């Protein structure tokens, strides 16, 4: 990065030289903060060399280790001083600017010292440099107060929604900025008066001298202040301006049985139309759609998404409209902490999201690609009438989308859409499908008719009938006729999505990789191996804890490095950590305990599970692998039954259906819940910061819609960097052979 007396940015294709490191640091802060592919290596000292993947971590390192270099100001050009300006006024201006810069640097250092490490989605952060691109565009078009009104409105949106701050923050900001503008006016007034007095004394007026009348200057500042006050007049007026400039659309209210019980939903056609109004999003959506079609045409054995699976051939919309774009739904129940009084109340809320399945993988994994469909307090949905009132308008809206499509003005054509699957955890999927929510008795599986007492029987000796559409519909009708909350072969009632085109409870509720593997069988197998090592007196719990704490994770595994697995956790029979951390520990287990892995009898189960994971997480997936995957899952279940019967949990049975599900829906990774779970964090943060104690759903839906219209107003909604850069020097001979050949060519 440093080269003699200049510093170059390793993240820019064509980097301009910076005379000081301070300039380079400001460039990184204003241009590259928040980028998904932010990677920079510090080479300012002999002991440096660490690669930083976020600007926050890089900033912390700079302030702690290289504050002296950051404070160097050599090479900064001094602003020439006008000799006609009064010394007192000039000194006041210079002093204030200097103080302002020092205070900002002190605040930055305090922020770094007080900063706590926390998991934050980089793509969910709105970076301030967006205004560097917006302001010139506004000035080129119209240099008037309306442009300022839009600019200031976007500034407040960026501040409030981009950083999840309370909504009354805009009043505080406006008040402070008004005072700042008035103060600047007073400084300019004193400076102009002093300069005019000097000119009158010397009587030297140049023909090209430009004069600024104080009355004109005062009018400009007055109009600006009035426009700022107009923007933040009240919340209703603020939303009205957002609707005018950024196409804000509020969520629709759903009245339930009780007048005080309401739910909210966002019409999906509006959300999709708002996204496709961005030409860049529409372009990558159609390009990815055509690319997947062409790749499958060259090799029909490959399945890239739902469109290439068996269930798509039976879909009523795709049969008549094969060019329809796909969308999938996600349902989950989350706990929102709403602080009120002396204790914190946790409110359970059912969230319903949607996502366009034809987006490229590079942007599909971003949280901003997940749209809000509806939200409702879970306790309200316990009533059948409330359940019907909540889901009925949503189903009607989704059916209208599939039958009528959406007209896209940019293409001057109609885009068709088709529903694929409804993702969720096992509890949520069973609830939506109308199956029993108890997994400890009866027929707990929504895919087949296995009984809980049969879970200990190896599948090499027994097989279970799969649920079919006609049989399930007959069971539902019998339950409805009984009308006494009787559970019949695992069925408790009709699904609220039963009238949704393309949905059926037996063919639209796939299992989820994250819940079944990351948080399910992988943790159980790890615990079984650790307990076996302890039982055979190969390693004690204390030695296992020490080994896990001292292990050095690689560069790619450090972000998913889990918390220490302590002795008390092993005694309780659980492994703490997120789904990513548990999977990371599962994959690295043979490396961490390389000298004892061959001494464990459970090694055979581990190897079988690793092979299953390598297939179910694959994308694209070959149809020729299905029979092999099915044999692996059956073998895994048989091994668990014979060697670890106490570890038999319902998820062990669920993974035996993955071969069938991949055949029906395509690669399982296409509809897993990992990224949907990340969407919850935004609502949890807002629930704490909003200070709403009455109707929290209204606040959350409103803030989400404001956030979405802000995202879509930015020119870099999906900023994809396909090139990688590094400042590390490597010898040519150390590179792989194919890379050396490419460089020579």
mmCIF file of C-alpha atoms in Angstrom, residues 499-668:
data_model
loop_
_atom_site.group_PDB
_atom_site.id
_atom_site.type_symbol
_atom_site.label_atom_id
_atom_site.label_comp_id
_atom_site.label_asym_id
_atom_site.label_seq_id
_atom_site.Cartn_x
_atom_site.Cartn_y
_atom_site.Cartn_z
ATOM 1 C CA UNK A 499 -56.086 -21.900 -1.728
ATOM 2 C CA UNK A 500 -52.705 -20.576 -2.869
ATOM 3 C CA UNK A 501 -51.952 -21.535 -6.468
ATOM 4 C CA UNK A 502 -49.082 -24.037 -6.557
ATOM 5 C CA UNK A 503 -49.213 -24.820 -2.811
ATOM 6 C CA UNK A 504 -50.058 -28.098 -1.128
ATOM 7 C CA UNK A 505 -49.160 -29.163 2.400
ATOM 8 C CA UNK A 506 -47.467 -32.375 1.168
ATOM 9 C CA UNK A 507 -45.450 -30.836 -1.682
ATOM 10 C CA UNK A 508 -44.581 -27.248 -0.681
ATOM 11 C CA UNK A 509 -42.980 -27.494 2.780
ATOM 12 C CA UNK A 510 -39.386 -28.745 2.408
ATOM 13 C CA UNK A 511 -37.057 -29.403 5.312
ATOM 14 C CA UNK A 512 -34.350 -26.896 6.147
ATOM 15 C CA UNK A 513 -30.603 -27.599 6.069
ATOM 16 C CA UNK A 514 -29.721 -25.177 8.842
ATOM 17 C CA UNK A 515 -32.147 -26.571 11.405
ATOM 18 C CA UNK A 516 -31.694 -30.253 10.493
ATOM 19 C CA UNK A 517 -27.902 -30.302 10.064
ATOM 20 C CA UNK A 518 -26.177 -27.210 11.524
ATOM 21 C CA UNK A 519 -28.331 -27.052 14.647
ATOM 22 C CA UNK A 520 -29.477 -30.681 14.642
ATOM 23 C CA UNK A 521 -27.598 -33.896 13.875
ATOM 24 C CA UNK A 522 -24.136 -32.286 13.535
ATOM 25 C CA UNK A 523 -24.169 -31.097 17.142
ATOM 26 C CA UNK A 524 -25.438 -34.473 18.340
ATOM 27 C CA UNK A 525 -22.674 -36.376 16.546
ATOM 28 C CA UNK A 526 -20.018 -34.002 17.884
ATOM 29 C CA UNK A 527 -21.238 -34.539 21.440
ATOM 30 C CA UNK A 528 -21.324 -38.304 20.914
ATOM 31 C CA UNK A 529 -17.707 -38.330 19.711
ATOM 32 C CA UNK A 530 -16.551 -36.132 22.587
ATOM 33 C CA UNK A 531 -18.352 -38.313 25.131
ATOM 34 C CA UNK A 532 -16.846 -41.444 23.597
ATOM 35 C CA UNK A 533 -13.358 -39.956 23.868
ATOM 36 C CA UNK A 534 -14.031 -39.157 27.531
ATOM 37 C CA UNK A 535 -15.590 -42.570 28.276
ATOM 38 C CA UNK A 536 -12.589 -44.374 26.776
ATOM 39 C CA UNK A 537 -10.302 -42.109 28.867
ATOM 40 C CA UNK A 538 -8.567 -40.843 25.754
ATOM 41 C CA UNK A 539 -9.209 -37.190 26.642
ATOM 42 C CA UNK A 540 -10.948 -35.610 29.612
ATOM 43 C CA UNK A 541 -13.473 -32.795 29.281
ATOM 44 C CA UNK A 542 -10.866 -30.359 30.559
ATOM 45 C CA UNK A 543 -8.347 -31.457 27.914
ATOM 46 C CA UNK A 544 -11.003 -31.211 25.216
ATOM 47 C CA UNK A 545 -11.844 -27.680 26.342
ATOM 48 C CA UNK A 546 -8.157 -26.730 26.328
ATOM 49 C CA UNK A 547 -7.658 -28.226 22.860
ATOM 50 C CA UNK A 548 -10.606 -26.322 21.413
ATOM 51 C CA UNK A 549 -9.475 -23.027 22.947
ATOM 52 C CA UNK A 550 -5.876 -23.329 21.777
ATOM 53 C CA UNK A 551 -6.667 -24.339 18.188
ATOM 54 C CA UNK A 552 -5.589 -21.749 15.603
ATOM 55 C CA UNK A 553 -8.346 -21.194 13.061
ATOM 56 C CA UNK A 554 -7.489 -20.353 9.466
ATOM 57 C CA UNK A 555 -8.195 -17.067 7.760
ATOM 58 C CA UNK A 556 -11.473 -18.243 6.187
ATOM 59 C CA UNK A 557 -12.710 -19.953 9.368
ATOM 60 C CA UNK A 558 -12.017 -17.136 11.840
ATOM 61 C CA UNK A 559 -15.340 -15.324 11.204
ATOM 62 C CA UNK A 560 -17.167 -18.533 12.193
ATOM 63 C CA UNK A 561 -14.935 -19.374 15.124
ATOM 64 C CA UNK A 562 -17.300 -20.449 17.858
ATOM 65 C CA UNK A 563 -17.213 -19.570 21.543
ATOM 66 C CA UNK A 564 -15.273 -21.802 23.880
ATOM 67 C CA UNK A 565 -16.951 -25.155 24.519
ATOM 68 C CA UNK A 566 -16.448 -25.415 28.255
ATOM 69 C CA UNK A 567 -16.666 -28.375 30.559
ATOM 70 C CA UNK A 568 -20.045 -27.267 31.950
ATOM 71 C CA UNK A 569 -21.510 -27.239 28.435
ATOM 72 C CA UNK A 570 -20.294 -30.782 27.789
ATOM 73 C CA UNK A 571 -21.745 -31.967 31.086
ATOM 74 C CA UNK A 572 -25.115 -30.499 30.092
ATOM 75 C CA UNK A 573 -24.868 -32.136 26.673
ATOM 76 C CA UNK A 574 -25.003 -29.063 24.446
ATOM 77 C CA UNK A 575 -22.716 -27.077 22.180
ATOM 78 C CA UNK A 576 -23.239 -23.312 22.223
ATOM 79 C CA UNK A 577 -22.854 -21.086 19.185
ATOM 80 C CA UNK A 578 -24.570 -20.062 15.975
ATOM 81 C CA UNK A 579 -25.417 -22.403 13.121
ATOM 82 C CA UNK A 580 -22.324 -21.321 11.170
ATOM 83 C CA UNK A 581 -20.069 -21.810 14.193
ATOM 84 C CA UNK A 582 -21.400 -25.298 14.840
ATOM 85 C CA UNK A 583 -20.865 -26.338 11.217
ATOM 86 C CA UNK A 584 -17.348 -24.894 11.266
ATOM 87 C CA UNK A 585 -16.510 -26.898 14.402
ATOM 88 C CA UNK A 586 -18.050 -30.030 12.878
ATOM 89 C CA UNK A 587 -15.912 -29.803 9.745
ATOM 90 C CA UNK A 588 -12.685 -29.044 11.644
ATOM 91 C CA UNK A 589 -13.170 -31.732 14.308
ATOM 92 C CA UNK A 590 -10.870 -34.323 12.590
ATOM 93 C CA UNK A 591 -8.143 -31.667 12.321
ATOM 94 C CA UNK A 592 -8.445 -30.446 15.907
ATOM 95 C CA UNK A 593 -8.417 -34.026 17.271
ATOM 96 C CA UNK A 594 -6.369 -35.620 14.498
ATOM 97 C CA UNK A 595 -4.466 -38.011 16.792
ATOM 98 C CA UNK A 596 -7.556 -39.570 18.393
ATOM 99 C CA UNK A 597 -10.096 -39.588 15.548
ATOM 100 C CA UNK A 598 -9.079 -43.105 14.447
ATOM 101 C CA UNK A 599 -9.631 -44.447 17.978
ATOM 102 C CA UNK A 600 -13.333 -43.544 17.994
ATOM 103 C CA UNK A 601 -16.033 -45.982 16.907
ATOM 104 C CA UNK A 602 -18.312 -43.064 15.977
ATOM 105 C CA UNK A 603 -15.844 -42.085 13.260
ATOM 106 C CA UNK A 604 -17.850 -44.182 10.795
ATOM 107 C CA UNK A 605 -21.009 -42.168 11.548
ATOM 108 C CA UNK A 606 -19.056 -38.932 11.191
ATOM 109 C CA UNK A 607 -17.667 -39.910 7.773
ATOM 110 C CA UNK A 608 -21.130 -40.880 6.532
ATOM 111 C CA UNK A 609 -22.612 -37.585 7.715
ATOM 112 C CA UNK A 610 -19.789 -35.606 6.100
ATOM 113 C CA UNK A 611 -20.536 -37.303 2.790
ATOM 114 C CA UNK A 612 -24.234 -36.493 3.115
ATOM 115 C CA UNK A 613 -23.442 -32.831 3.854
ATOM 116 C CA UNK A 614 -21.194 -32.571 0.802
ATOM 117 C CA UNK A 615 -24.173 -33.599 -1.350
ATOM 118 C CA UNK A 616 -27.148 -31.807 0.237
ATOM 119 C CA UNK A 617 -25.255 -28.482 0.285
ATOM 120 C CA UNK A 618 -24.231 -28.857 -3.384
ATOM 121 C CA UNK A 619 -25.505 -26.413 -5.981
ATOM 122 C CA UNK A 620 -26.022 -27.304 -8.763
ATOM 123 C CA UNK A 621 -27.051 -30.872 -7.979
ATOM 124 C CA UNK A 622 -26.902 -33.817 -10.399
ATOM 125 C CA UNK A 623 -29.947 -36.046 -10.684
ATOM 126 C CA UNK A 624 -27.635 -39.056 -10.940
ATOM 127 C CA UNK A 625 -26.544 -38.434 -7.325
ATOM 128 C CA UNK A 626 -30.031 -38.955 -5.884
ATOM 129 C CA UNK A 627 -29.841 -42.733 -5.475
ATOM 130 C CA UNK A 628 -26.424 -42.480 -3.816
ATOM 131 C CA UNK A 629 -27.665 -39.764 -1.440
ATOM 132 C CA UNK A 630 -30.678 -41.896 -0.491
ATOM 133 C CA UNK A 631 -28.453 -44.885 0.304
ATOM 134 C CA UNK A 632 -26.197 -42.654 2.425
ATOM 135 C CA UNK A 633 -29.091 -41.271 4.479
ATOM 136 C CA UNK A 634 -30.474 -44.784 5.071
ATOM 137 C CA UNK A 635 -27.033 -45.995 6.115
ATOM 138 C CA UNK A 636 -26.628 -43.024 8.456
ATOM 139 C CA UNK A 637 -29.969 -43.767 10.125
ATOM 140 C CA UNK A 638 -29.046 -47.451 10.538
ATOM 141 C CA UNK A 639 -25.655 -46.583 12.061
ATOM 142 C CA UNK A 640 -27.310 -44.215 14.556
ATOM 143 C CA UNK A 641 -29.867 -46.895 15.508
ATOM 144 C CA UNK A 642 -27.200 -49.540 16.155
ATOM 145 C CA UNK A 643 -24.463 -47.395 17.730
ATOM 146 C CA UNK A 644 -26.205 -44.346 19.266
ATOM 147 C CA UNK A 645 -29.873 -45.204 19.936
ATOM 148 C CA UNK A 646 -30.061 -42.462 22.573
ATOM 149 C CA UNK A 647 -29.256 -39.851 19.903
ATOM 150 C CA UNK A 648 -32.270 -40.709 17.753
ATOM 151 C CA UNK A 649 -34.125 -37.415 17.406
ATOM 152 C CA UNK A 650 -36.801 -36.558 14.802
ATOM 153 C CA UNK A 651 -34.188 -34.702 12.724
ATOM 154 C CA UNK A 652 -32.334 -37.980 12.166
ATOM 155 C CA UNK A 653 -35.439 -39.209 10.377
ATOM 156 C CA UNK A 654 -36.011 -35.928 8.528
ATOM 157 C CA UNK A 655 -32.660 -36.128 6.708
ATOM 158 C CA UNK A 656 -33.675 -39.458 5.162
ATOM 159 C CA UNK A 657 -36.166 -37.488 3.008
ATOM 160 C CA UNK A 658 -33.593 -35.138 1.464
ATOM 161 C CA UNK A 659 -33.026 -37.242 -1.656
ATOM 162 C CA UNK A 660 -36.758 -37.183 -2.383
ATOM 163 C CA UNK A 661 -37.020 -33.467 -1.605
ATOM 164 C CA UNK A 662 -34.104 -32.493 -3.837
ATOM 165 C CA UNK A 663 -35.749 -34.440 -6.640
ATOM 166 C CA UNK A 664 -38.975 -32.476 -6.041
ATOM 167 C CA UNK A 665 -37.661 -28.957 -5.303
ATOM 168 C CA UNK A 666 -34.082 -28.796 -6.593
ATOM 169 C CA UNK A 667 -30.935 -28.084 -4.508
ATOM 170 C CA UNK A 668 -31.783 -27.701 -0.811
#
